[in-house]
mmCIF file of C-alpha atoms in Angstrom:
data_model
loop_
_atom_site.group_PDB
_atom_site.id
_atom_site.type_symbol
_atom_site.label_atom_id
_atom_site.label_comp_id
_atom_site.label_asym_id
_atom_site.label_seq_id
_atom_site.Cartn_x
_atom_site.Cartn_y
_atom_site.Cartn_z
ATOM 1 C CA UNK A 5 -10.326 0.549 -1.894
ATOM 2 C CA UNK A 6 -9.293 2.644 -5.007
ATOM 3 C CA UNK A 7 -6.212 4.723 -5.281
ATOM 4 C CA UNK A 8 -7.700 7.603 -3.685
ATOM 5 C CA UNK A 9 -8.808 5.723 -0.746
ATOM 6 C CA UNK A 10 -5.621 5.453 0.945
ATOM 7 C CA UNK A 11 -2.516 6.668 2.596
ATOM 8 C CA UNK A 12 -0.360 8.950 0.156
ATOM 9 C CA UNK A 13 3.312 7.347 0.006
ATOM 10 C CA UNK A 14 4.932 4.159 -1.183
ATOM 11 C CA UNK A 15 3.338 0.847 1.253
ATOM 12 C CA UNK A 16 4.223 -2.093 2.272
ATOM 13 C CA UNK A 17 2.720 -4.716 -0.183
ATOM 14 C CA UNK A 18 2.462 -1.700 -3.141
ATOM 15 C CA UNK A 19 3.767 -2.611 -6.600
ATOM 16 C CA UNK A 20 6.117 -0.048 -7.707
ATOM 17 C CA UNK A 21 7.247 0.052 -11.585
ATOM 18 C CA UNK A 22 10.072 1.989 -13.016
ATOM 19 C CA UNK A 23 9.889 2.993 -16.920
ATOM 20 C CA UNK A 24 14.234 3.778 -17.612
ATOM 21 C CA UNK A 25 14.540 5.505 -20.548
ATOM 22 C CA UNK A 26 17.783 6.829 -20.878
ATOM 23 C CA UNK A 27 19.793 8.729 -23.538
ATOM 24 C CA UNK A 28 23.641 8.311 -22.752
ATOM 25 C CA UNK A 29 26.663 9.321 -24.233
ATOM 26 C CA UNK A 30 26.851 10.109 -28.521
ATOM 27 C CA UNK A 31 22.613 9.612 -28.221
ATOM 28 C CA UNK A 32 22.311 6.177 -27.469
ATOM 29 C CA UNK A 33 19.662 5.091 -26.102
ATOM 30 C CA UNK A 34 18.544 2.728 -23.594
ATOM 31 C CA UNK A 35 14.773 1.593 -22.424
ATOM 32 C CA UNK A 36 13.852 -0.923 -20.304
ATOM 33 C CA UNK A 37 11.040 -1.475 -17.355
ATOM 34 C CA UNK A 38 10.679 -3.397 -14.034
ATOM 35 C CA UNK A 39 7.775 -3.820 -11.318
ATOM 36 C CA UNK A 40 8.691 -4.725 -8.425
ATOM 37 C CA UNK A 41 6.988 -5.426 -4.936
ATOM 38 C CA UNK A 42 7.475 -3.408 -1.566
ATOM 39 C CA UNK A 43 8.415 -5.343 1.541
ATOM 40 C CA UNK A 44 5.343 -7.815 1.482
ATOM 41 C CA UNK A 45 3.975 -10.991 0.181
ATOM 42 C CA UNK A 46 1.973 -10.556 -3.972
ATOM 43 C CA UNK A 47 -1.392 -11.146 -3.182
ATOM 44 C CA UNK A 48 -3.035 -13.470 -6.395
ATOM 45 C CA UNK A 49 -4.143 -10.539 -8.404
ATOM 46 C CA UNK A 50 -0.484 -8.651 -8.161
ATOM 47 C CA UNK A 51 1.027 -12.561 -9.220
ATOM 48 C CA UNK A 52 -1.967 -13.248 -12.389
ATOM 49 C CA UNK A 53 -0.893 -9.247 -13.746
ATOM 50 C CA UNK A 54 3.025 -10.067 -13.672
ATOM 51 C CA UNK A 55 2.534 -13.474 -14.679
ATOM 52 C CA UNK A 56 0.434 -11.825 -17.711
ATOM 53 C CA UNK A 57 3.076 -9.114 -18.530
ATOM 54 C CA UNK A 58 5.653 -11.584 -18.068
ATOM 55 C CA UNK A 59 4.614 -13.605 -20.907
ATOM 56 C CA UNK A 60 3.411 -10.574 -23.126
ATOM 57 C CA UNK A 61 7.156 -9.694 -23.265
ATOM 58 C CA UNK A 62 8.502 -13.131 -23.406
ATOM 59 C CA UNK A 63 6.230 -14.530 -25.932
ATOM 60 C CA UNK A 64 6.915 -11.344 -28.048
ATOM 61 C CA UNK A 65 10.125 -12.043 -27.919
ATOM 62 C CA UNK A 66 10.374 -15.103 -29.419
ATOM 63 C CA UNK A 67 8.859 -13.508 -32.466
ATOM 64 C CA UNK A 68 11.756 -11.797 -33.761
ATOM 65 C CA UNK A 69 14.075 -12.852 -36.200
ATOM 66 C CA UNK A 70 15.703 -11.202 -38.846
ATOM 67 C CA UNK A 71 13.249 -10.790 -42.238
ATOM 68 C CA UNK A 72 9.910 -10.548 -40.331
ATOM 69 C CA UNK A 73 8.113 -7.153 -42.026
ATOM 70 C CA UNK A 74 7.057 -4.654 -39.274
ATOM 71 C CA UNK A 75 3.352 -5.608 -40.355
ATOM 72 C CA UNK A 76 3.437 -9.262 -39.647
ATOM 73 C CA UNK A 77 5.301 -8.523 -36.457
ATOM 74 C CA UNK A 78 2.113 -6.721 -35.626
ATOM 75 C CA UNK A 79 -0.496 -9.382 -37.077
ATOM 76 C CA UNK A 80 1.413 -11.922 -34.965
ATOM 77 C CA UNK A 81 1.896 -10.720 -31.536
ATOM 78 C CA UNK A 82 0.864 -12.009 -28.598
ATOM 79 C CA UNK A 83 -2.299 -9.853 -27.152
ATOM 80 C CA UNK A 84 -4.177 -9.740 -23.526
ATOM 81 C CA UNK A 85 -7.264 -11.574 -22.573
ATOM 82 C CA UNK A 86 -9.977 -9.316 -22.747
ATOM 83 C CA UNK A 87 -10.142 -8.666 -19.574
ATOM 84 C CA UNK A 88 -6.612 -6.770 -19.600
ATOM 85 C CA UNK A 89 -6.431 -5.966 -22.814
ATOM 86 C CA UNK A 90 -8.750 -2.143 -22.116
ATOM 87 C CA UNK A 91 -5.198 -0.891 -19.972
ATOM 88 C CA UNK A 92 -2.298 -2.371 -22.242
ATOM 89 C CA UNK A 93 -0.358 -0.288 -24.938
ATOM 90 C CA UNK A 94 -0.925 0.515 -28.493
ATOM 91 C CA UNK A 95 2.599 -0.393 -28.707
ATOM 92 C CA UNK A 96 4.199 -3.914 -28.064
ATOM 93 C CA UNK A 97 7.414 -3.119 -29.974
ATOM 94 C CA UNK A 98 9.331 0.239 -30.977
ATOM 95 C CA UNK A 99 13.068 0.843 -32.054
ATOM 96 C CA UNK A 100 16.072 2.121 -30.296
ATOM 97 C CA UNK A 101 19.112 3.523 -30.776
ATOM 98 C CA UNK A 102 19.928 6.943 -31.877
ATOM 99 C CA UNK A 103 16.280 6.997 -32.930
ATOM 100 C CA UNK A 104 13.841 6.721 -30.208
ATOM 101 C CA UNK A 105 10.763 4.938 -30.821
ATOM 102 C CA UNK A 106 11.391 4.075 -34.721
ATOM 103 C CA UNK A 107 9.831 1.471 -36.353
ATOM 104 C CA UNK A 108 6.715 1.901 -33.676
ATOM 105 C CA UNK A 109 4.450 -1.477 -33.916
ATOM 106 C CA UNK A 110 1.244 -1.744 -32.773
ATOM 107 C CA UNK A 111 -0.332 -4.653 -30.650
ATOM 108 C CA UNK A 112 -2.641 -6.770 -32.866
ATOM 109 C CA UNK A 113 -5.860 -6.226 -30.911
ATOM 110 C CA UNK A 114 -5.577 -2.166 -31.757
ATOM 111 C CA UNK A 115 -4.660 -2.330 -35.351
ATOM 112 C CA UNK A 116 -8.409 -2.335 -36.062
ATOM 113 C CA UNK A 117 -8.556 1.839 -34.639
ATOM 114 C CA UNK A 118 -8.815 3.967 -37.677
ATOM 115 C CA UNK A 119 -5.601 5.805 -38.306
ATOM 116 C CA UNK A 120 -3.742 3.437 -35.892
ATOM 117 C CA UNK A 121 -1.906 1.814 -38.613
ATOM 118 C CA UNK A 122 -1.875 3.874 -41.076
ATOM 119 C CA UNK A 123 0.120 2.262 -43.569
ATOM 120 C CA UNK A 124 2.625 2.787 -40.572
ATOM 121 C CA UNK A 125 6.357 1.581 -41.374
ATOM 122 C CA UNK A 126 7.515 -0.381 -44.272
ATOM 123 C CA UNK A 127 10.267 -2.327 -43.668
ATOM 124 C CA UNK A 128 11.625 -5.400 -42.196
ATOM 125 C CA UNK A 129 13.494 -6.511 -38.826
ATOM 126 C CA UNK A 130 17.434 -6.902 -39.937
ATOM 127 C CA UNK A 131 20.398 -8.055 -37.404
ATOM 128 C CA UNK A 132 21.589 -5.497 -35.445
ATOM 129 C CA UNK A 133 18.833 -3.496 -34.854
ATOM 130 C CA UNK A 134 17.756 -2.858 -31.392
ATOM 131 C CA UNK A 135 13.872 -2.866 -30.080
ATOM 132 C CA UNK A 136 11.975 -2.551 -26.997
ATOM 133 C CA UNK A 137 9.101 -5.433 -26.159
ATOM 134 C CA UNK A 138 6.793 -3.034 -23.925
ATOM 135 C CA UNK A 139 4.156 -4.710 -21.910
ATOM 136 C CA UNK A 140 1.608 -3.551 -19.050
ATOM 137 C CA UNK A 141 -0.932 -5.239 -17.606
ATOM 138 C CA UNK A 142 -3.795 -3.720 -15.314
ATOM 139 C CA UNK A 143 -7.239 -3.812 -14.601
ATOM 140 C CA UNK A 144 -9.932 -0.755 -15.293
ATOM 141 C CA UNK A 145 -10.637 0.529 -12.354
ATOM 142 C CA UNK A 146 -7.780 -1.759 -10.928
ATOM 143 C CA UNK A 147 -5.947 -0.009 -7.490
ATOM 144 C CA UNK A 148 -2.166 -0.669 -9.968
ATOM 145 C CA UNK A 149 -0.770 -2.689 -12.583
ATOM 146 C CA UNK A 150 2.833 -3.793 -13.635
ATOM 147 C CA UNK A 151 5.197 -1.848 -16.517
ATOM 148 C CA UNK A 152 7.465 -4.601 -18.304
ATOM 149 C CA UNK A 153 10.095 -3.875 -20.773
ATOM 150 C CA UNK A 154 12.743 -5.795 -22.268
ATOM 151 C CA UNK A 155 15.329 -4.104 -25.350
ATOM 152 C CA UNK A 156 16.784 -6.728 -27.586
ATOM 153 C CA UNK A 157 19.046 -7.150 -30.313
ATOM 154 C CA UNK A 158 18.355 -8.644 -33.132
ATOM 155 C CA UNK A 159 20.697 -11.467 -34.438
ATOM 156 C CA UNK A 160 20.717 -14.211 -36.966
ATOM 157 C CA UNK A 161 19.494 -16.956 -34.186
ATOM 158 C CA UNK A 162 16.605 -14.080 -32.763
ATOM 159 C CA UNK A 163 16.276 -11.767 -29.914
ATOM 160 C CA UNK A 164 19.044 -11.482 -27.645
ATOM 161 C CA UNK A 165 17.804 -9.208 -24.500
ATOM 162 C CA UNK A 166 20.552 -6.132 -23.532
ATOM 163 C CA UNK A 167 18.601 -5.661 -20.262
ATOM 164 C CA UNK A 168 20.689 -6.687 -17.070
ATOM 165 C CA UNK A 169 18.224 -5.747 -14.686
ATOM 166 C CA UNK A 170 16.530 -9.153 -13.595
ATOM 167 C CA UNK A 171 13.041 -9.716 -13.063
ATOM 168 C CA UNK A 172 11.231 -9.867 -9.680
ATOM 169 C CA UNK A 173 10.824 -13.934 -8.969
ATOM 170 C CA UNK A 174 8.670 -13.378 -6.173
ATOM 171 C CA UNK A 175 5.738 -11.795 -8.329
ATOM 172 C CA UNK A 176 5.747 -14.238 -10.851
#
């Protein structure tokens, strides 16, 4: 069944994912994302995609440290199986703060797209900067798919996530 194949509305058993980016008071900025699952049971597929995003964001995470260049943040991070990696981002990381989306990084597996790079950013991650570890992982032709985001600070001991919204157990 594909997504026009079905009822219109939210289901029981649907995964539903909510992208927050917010801009509060003096321009800062806050971004994070959550999937979660509607009044039902994940069948394996819903679990293998949030296990997948899960660990996109996680093992990102543990990337960051103060004095990593934006370009070996990009080399390094952790990219899809094939199979999911047609539907995921061009980004994996970007800034926030007052500036939205500054430095933008790109996930390793699209750095080969002309232009993609582009000499991109120069620079280096520094404590007290804040990024966003952006993750999704669906199938082509896949019925959904599930939106993970995490924003960290930076700190001399690594990433330190600002999110307080907790992850959904039961898909993972």
């Amino acid at each position: 069944m594909g997504p026009g194949d079905r009822p219109s509305g939210i289901q029981q058993g649907d995964i539903i994912g909510c992208d927050s980016d917010l801009i509060g008071p003096y321009g800062y900025a806050h971004d994070i994302s959550r999937t979660w699952m509607v009044d039902g049971t994940p069948d394996d597929r819903q679990r293998r995609l949030y296990a997948a995003c899960f660990e996109h964001v996680h093992r990102n995470m543990e990337l960051l440290k103060p004095g990593l260049s934006f370009l070996e943040l990009m080399e390094k991070g952790f990219c899809y199986s094939a199979e999911l990696a047609q539907q995921n981002f061009t980004t994996i990381f970007h800034g926030l703060g007052l500036e939205n989306e500054w430095p933008i990084n790109m996930s390793p597996d699209k750095l080969h797209i002309p232009g993609a790079y582009g000499g991109g950013y120069d620079g280096e991650l520094e404590v007290g900067m804040t990024l966003c570890i952006e993750s999704y992982a669906g199938e082509t032709g896949g019925p959904d798919g599930v939106k993970l985001e995490e924003m960290v600070l930076i700190t001399e001991a690594g990433a330190v996530p600002l999110g307080l919204t907790p992850y959904q157990g039961g898909l993972a």
